Coordinates of C-alpha atoms in Angstrom, one line a residue:
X1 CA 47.5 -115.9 28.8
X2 CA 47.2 -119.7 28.3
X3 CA 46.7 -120.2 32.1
X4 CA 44.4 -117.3 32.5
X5 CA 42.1 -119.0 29.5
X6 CA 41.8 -122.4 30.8
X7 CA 41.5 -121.7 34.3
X8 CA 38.1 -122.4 36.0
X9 CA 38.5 -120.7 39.4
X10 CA 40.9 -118.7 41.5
X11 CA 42.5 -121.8 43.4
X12 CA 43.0 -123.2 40.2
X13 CA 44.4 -120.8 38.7
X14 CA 46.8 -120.6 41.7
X15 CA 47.2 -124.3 41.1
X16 CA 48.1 -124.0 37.4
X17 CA 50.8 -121.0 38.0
X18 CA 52.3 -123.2 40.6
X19 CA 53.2 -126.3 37.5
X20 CA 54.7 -123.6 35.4
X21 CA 58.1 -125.1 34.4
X22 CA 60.7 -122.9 34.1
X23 CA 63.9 -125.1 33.8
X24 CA 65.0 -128.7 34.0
X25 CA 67.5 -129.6 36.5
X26 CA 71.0 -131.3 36.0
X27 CA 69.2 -134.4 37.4
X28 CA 66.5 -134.0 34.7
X29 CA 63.9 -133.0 36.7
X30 CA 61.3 -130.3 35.7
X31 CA 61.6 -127.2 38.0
X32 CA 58.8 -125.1 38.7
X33 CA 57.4 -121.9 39.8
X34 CA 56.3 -123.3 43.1
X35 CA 60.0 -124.8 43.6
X36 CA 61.2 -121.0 43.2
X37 CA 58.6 -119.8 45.9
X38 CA 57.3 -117.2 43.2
X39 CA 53.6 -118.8 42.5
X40 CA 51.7 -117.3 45.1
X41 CA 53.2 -113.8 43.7
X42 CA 52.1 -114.5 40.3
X43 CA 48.5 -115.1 41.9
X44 CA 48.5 -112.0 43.0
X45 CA 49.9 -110.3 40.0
X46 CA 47.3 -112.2 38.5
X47 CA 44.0 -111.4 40.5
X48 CA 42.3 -109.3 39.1
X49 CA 43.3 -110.5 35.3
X50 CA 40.8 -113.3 35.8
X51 CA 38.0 -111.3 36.5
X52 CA 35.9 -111.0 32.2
X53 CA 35.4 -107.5 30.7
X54 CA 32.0 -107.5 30.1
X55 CA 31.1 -105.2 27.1
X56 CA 28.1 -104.8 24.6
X57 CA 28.1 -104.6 21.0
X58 CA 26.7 -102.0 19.0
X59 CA 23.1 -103.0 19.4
X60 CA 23.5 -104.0 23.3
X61 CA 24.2 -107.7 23.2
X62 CA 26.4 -108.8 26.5
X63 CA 30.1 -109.4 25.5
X64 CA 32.6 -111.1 27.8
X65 CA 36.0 -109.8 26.2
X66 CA 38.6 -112.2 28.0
X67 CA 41.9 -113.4 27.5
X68 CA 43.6 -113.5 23.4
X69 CA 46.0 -116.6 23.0
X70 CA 47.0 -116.6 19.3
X71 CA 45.8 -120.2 17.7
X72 CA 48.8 -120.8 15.7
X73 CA 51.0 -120.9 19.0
X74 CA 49.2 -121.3 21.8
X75 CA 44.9 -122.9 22.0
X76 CA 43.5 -119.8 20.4
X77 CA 40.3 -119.4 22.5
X78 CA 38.5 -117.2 24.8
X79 CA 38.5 -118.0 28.2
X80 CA 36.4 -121.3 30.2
X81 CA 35.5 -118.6 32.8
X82 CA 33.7 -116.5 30.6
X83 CA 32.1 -119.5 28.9
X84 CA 30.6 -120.3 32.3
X85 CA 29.4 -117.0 33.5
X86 CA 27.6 -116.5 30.0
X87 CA 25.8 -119.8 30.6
X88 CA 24.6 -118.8 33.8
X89 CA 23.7 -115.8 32.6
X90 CA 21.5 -116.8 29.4
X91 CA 19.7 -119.9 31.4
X92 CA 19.3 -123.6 30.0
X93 CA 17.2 -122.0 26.7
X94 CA 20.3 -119.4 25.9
X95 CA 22.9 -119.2 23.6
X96 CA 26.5 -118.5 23.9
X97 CA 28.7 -118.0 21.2
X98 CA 32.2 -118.6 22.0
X99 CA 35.1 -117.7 19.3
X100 CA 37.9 -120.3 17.8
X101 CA 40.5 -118.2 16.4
X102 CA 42.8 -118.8 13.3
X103 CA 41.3 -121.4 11.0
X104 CA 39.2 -124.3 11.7
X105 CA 42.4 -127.0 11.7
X106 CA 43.8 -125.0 14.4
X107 CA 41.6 -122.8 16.5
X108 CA 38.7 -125.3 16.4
X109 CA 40.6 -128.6 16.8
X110 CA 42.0 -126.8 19.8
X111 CA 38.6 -125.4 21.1
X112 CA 37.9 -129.3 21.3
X113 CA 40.9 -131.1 22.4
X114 CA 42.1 -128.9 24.7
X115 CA 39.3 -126.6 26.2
X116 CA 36.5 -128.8 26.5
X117 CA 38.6 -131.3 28.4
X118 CA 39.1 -128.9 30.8
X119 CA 36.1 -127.5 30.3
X120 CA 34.0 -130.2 30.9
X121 CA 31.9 -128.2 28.6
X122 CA 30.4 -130.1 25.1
X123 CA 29.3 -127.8 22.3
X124 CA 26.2 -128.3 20.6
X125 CA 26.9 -126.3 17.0
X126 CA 30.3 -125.8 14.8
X127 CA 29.4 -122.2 13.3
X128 CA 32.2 -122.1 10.2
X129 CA 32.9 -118.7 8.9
X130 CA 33.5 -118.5 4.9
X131 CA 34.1 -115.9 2.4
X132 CA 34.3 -116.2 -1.4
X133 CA 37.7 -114.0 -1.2
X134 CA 39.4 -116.2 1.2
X135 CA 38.1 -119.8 -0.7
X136 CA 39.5 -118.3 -4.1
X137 CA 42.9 -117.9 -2.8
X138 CA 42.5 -121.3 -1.7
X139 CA 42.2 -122.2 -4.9
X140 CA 44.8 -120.8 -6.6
X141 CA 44.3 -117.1 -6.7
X142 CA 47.1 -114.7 -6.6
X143 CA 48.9 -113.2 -3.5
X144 CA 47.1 -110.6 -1.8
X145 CA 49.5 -107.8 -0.5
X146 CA 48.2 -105.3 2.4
X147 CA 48.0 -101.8 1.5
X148 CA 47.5 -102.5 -2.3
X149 CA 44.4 -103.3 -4.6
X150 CA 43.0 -106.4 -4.2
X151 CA 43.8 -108.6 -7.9
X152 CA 41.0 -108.6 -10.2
X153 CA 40.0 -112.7 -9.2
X154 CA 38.6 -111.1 -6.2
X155 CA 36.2 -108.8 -7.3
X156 CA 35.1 -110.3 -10.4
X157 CA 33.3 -113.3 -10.7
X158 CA 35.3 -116.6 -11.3
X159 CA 33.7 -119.5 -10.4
X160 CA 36.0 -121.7 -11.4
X161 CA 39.0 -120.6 -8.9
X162 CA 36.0 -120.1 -6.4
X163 CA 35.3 -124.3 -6.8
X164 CA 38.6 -125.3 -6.6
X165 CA 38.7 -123.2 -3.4
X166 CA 35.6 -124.7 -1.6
X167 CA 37.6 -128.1 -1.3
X168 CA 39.4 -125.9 1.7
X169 CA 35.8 -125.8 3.2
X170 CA 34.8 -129.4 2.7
X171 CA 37.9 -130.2 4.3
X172 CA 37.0 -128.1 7.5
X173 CA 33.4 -129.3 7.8
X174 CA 35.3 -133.0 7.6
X175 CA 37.2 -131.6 10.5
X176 CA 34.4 -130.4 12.7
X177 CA 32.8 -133.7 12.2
X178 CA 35.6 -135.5 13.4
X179 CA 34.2 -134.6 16.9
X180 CA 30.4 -135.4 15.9
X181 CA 29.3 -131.9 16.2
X182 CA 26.9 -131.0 13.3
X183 CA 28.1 -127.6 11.1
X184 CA 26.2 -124.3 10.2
X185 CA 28.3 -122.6 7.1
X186 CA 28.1 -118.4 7.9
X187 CA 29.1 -117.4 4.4
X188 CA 29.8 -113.3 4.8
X189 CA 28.6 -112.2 1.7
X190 CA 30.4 -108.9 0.4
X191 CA 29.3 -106.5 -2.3
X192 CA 31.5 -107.7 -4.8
X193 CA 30.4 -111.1 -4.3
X194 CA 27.9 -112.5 -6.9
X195 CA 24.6 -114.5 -6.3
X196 CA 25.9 -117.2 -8.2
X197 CA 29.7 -117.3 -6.3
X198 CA 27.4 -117.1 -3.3
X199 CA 24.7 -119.9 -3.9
X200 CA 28.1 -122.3 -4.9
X201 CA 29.7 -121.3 -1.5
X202 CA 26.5 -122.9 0.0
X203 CA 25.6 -125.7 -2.4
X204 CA 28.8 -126.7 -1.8
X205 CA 28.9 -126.6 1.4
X206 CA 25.9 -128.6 2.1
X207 CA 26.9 -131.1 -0.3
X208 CA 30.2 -131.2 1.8
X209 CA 28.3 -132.4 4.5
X210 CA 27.1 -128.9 6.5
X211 CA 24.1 -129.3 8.5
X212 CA 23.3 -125.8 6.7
X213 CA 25.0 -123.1 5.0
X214 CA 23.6 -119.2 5.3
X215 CA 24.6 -116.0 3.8
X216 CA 25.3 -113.4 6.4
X217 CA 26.0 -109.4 6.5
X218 CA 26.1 -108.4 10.1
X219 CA 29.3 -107.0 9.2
X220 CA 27.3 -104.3 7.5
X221 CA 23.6 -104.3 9.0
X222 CA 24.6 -105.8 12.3
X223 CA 22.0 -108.4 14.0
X224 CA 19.8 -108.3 11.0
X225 CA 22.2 -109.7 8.5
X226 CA 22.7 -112.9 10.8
X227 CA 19.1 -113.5 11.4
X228 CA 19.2 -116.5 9.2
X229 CA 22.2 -117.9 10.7
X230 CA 20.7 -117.6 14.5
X231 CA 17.9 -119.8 12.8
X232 CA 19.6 -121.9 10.9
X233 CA 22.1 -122.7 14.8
X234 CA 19.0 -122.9 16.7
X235 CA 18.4 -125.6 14.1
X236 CA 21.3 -127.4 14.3
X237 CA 21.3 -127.3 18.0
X238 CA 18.2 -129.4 17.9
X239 CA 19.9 -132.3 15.5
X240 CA 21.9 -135.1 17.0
X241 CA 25.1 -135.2 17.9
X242 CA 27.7 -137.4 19.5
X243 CA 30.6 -134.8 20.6
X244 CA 34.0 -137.3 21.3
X245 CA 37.5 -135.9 21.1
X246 CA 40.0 -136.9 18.8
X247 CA 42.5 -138.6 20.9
X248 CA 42.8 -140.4 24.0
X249 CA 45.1 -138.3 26.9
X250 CA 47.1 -141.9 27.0
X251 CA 48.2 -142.4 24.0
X252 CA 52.2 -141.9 23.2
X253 CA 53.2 -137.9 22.2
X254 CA 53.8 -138.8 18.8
X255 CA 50.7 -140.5 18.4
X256 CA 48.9 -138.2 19.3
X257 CA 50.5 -135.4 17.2
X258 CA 49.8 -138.2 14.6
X259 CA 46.5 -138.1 14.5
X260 CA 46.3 -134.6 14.7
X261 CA 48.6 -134.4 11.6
X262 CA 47.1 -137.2 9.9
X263 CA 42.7 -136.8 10.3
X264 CA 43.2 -133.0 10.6
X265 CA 45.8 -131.4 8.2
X266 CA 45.2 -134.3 5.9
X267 CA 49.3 -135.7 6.1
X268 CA 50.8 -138.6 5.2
X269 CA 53.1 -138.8 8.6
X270 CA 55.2 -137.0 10.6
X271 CA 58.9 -136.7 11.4
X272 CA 60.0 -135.9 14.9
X273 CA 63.2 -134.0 14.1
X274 CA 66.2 -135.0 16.8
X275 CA 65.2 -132.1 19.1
X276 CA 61.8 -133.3 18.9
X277 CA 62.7 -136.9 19.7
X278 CA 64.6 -136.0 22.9
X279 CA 61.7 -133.6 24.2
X280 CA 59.3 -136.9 24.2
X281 CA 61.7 -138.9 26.0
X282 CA 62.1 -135.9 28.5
X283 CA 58.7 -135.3 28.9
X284 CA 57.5 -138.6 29.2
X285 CA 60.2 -139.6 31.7
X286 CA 58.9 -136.2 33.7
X287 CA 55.0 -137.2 33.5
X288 CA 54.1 -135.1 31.1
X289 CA 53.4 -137.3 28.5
X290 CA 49.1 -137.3 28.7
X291 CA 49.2 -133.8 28.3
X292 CA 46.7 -132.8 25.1
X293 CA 48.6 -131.4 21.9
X294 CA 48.7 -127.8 21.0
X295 CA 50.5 -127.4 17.5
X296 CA 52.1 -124.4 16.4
X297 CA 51.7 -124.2 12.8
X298 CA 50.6 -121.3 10.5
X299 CA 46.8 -120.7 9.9
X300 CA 47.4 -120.0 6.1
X301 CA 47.5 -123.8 5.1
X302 CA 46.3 -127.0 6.4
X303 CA 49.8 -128.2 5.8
X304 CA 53.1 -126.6 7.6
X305 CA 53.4 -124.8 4.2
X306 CA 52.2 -121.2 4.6
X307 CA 51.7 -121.2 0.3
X308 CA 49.9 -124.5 -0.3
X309 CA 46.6 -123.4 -0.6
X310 CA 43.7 -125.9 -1.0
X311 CA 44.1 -129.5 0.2
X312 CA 47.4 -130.1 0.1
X313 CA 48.2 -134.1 0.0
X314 CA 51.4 -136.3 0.2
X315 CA 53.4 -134.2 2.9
X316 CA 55.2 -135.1 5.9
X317 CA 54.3 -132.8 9.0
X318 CA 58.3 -132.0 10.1
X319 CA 58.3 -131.3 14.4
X320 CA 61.2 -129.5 15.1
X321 CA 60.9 -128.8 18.6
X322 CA 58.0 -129.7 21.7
X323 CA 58.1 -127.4 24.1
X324 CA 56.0 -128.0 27.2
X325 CA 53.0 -125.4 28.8
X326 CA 52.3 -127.5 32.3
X327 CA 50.7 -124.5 34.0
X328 CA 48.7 -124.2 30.9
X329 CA 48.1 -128.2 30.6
X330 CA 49.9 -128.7 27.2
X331 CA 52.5 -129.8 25.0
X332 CA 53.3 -127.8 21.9
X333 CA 55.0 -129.2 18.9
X334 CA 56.8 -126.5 16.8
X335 CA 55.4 -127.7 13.2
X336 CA 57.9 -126.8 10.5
X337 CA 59.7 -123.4 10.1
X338 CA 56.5 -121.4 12.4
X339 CA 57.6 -119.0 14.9
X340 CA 56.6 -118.9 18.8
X341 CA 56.8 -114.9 19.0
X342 CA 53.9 -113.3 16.9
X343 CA 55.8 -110.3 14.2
X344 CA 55.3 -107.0 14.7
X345 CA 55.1 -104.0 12.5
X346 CA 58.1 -101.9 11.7
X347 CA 56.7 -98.8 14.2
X348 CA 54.2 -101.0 16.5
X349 CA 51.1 -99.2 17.6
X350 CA 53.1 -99.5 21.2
X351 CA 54.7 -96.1 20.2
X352 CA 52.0 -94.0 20.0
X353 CA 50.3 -95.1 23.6
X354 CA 50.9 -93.2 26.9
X355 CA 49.5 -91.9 29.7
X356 CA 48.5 -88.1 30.4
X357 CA 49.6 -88.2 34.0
X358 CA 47.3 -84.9 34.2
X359 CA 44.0 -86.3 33.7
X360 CA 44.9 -89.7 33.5
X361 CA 43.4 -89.6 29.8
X362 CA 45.1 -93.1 27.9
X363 CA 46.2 -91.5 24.3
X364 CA 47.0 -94.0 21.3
X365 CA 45.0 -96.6 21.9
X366 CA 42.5 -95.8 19.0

């Protein structure tokens, strides 16, 4: 999925299966895909899979629907190929809208570091997505647990929690500026959020530093609730900005994971557990080591600490593993205690799809 996302063409994608690493040898070499004789067979399997879904939304707006990696474990973004074709498509006065999943620290800093260097593409807006639920958890509200009623601190006004909360946003807009790129706030606005939790969503957010800060409700009344936001973006798109990445490709691994750690999640340091230690010296010794950084860590928290909520300070980042995606062009630090498999239900939708070999109807999928 990584491959497929930050491929740029068939012969590179060809090229990128080809580096996959699937073992070291007793000499301590990497061994690939291409030593195995299986890359041109995954190019084939693959084929097809590069070609974008194009879909509309519910008012007829092109969609390219392509490619899913998760953000907390792999880059988190769409893929370049669709980026490119939508360009084309909407000419030098268009704009393309291209999604960073799973948290600004995350998704975005990889959006960045990681597809724009391979992109060769430089964005020209940071549109950061808020809601006056999500900010009062960050600031101290209770646990929210699926399938029952949301606590009362998120349907009533409390503008205290909700404060406390927007130092979570602050901290993001800091982030997206880290890479020069000025910030529209979309703040979806929901109907148990107040006019005054909303106006201190965007007061806030402008005095954080935003470029601007909207309320939106296409959610509800589709491309006329965002009609402020496409305003306030073409705005911002006309400001200036001076896009640079976070990190330079030479530095040492840990460095690197460093400054990701340390400008990003807001950490004191890091501490490369002994696992960690030896995959540096292996991956450096085997030329990987000016690969860009893709952290796995959970999107709940800017720290590795799924319940610190907020801005948490005075933490060390613990790395307890780095695992290396070479067809993909990264490295990936494990950051704490966070899984590389996403979790599944107890009965996964998976059991209720099949195939009517009748009429070739697909059942379950909706």
């Amino acid at each position: 999925m990584a491959v497929l996302a930050l491929t740029s063409s068939l012969q590179d994608m060809r090229q990128r299966l080809a580096k996959m690493v699937v073992a070291t040898s007793r000499s301590g070499q990497p061994v690939t895909t291409e030593d195995l004789g299986v890359s041109g067979a995954l190019t084939v399997l693959m084929k097809d899979a590069i070609k974008p879904n194009l879909m509309q939304t519910l008012e007829g707006t092109p969609v390219f629907v392509h490619a899913g990696p998760f953000a907390n474990i792999a880059h988190g973004n769409s893929s370049i190929l669709a980026d490119k074709i939508a360009l084309k498509l909407v000419g030098p006065d268009g704009f393309v809208v291209t999604e960073a999943g799973f948290g600004a620290d995350i998704g975005m800093e990889k959006f960045f570091n990681i597809k724009c260097r391979y992109s060769g593409l430089r964005p020209h807006v940071v549109v950061l997505v808020a809601t006056v639920r999500a900010l009062k958890m960050h600031g101290g509200g209770p646990t929210v647990t699926a399938g029952m009623p949301l606590p009362k601190e998120y349907v009533e006004e409390n503008l205290e929690l909700l404060r406390n909360g927007c130092s979570n946003m602050r901290k993001q807009i800091e982030n997206a500026k880290h890479f020069g790129v000025p910030v529209v706030v979309a703040v979806n606005a929901f109907k148990t959020d107040t006019e005054a939790e909303l106006d201190l969503v965007c007061s806030m957010a402008k005095d954080g530093g935003a470029f601007d800060a909207v309320r939106c409700s296409h959610w509800a009344d589709g491309g006329a609730g965002a009609t402020a936001l496409g305003q306030a973006v073409q705005k911002a798109s006309e400001a200036p900005s001076n896009f640079k990445f976070l990190y330079d490709l030479e530095l040492p691994i840990a460095d690197k994971i460093r400054i990701i750690a340390q400008k990003i999640y807001g950490a004191d340091d890091i501490e490369l557990l002994p696992e960690a230690q030896h995959k540096v010296e292996l991956y450096t010794k085997q030329g990987f080591g000016n690969l860009p950084i893709c952290m796995a860590k959970t999107h709940l928290s800017l720290s590795h600490e799924a319940d610190k909520k907020g801005v948490p300070t005075g933490f060390v980042v613990p790395i307890r593993d780095i695992r290396a995606s070479v067809g993909a062009g990264f490295l990936y630090p494990l950051v704490g205690t966070m899984p590389t498999i996403p979790g599944l239900p107890t009965r996964p939708c998976f059991y209720d799809i099949d195939l009517d070999p009748e009429t070739e109807q697909v059942n379950g999928l909706f």
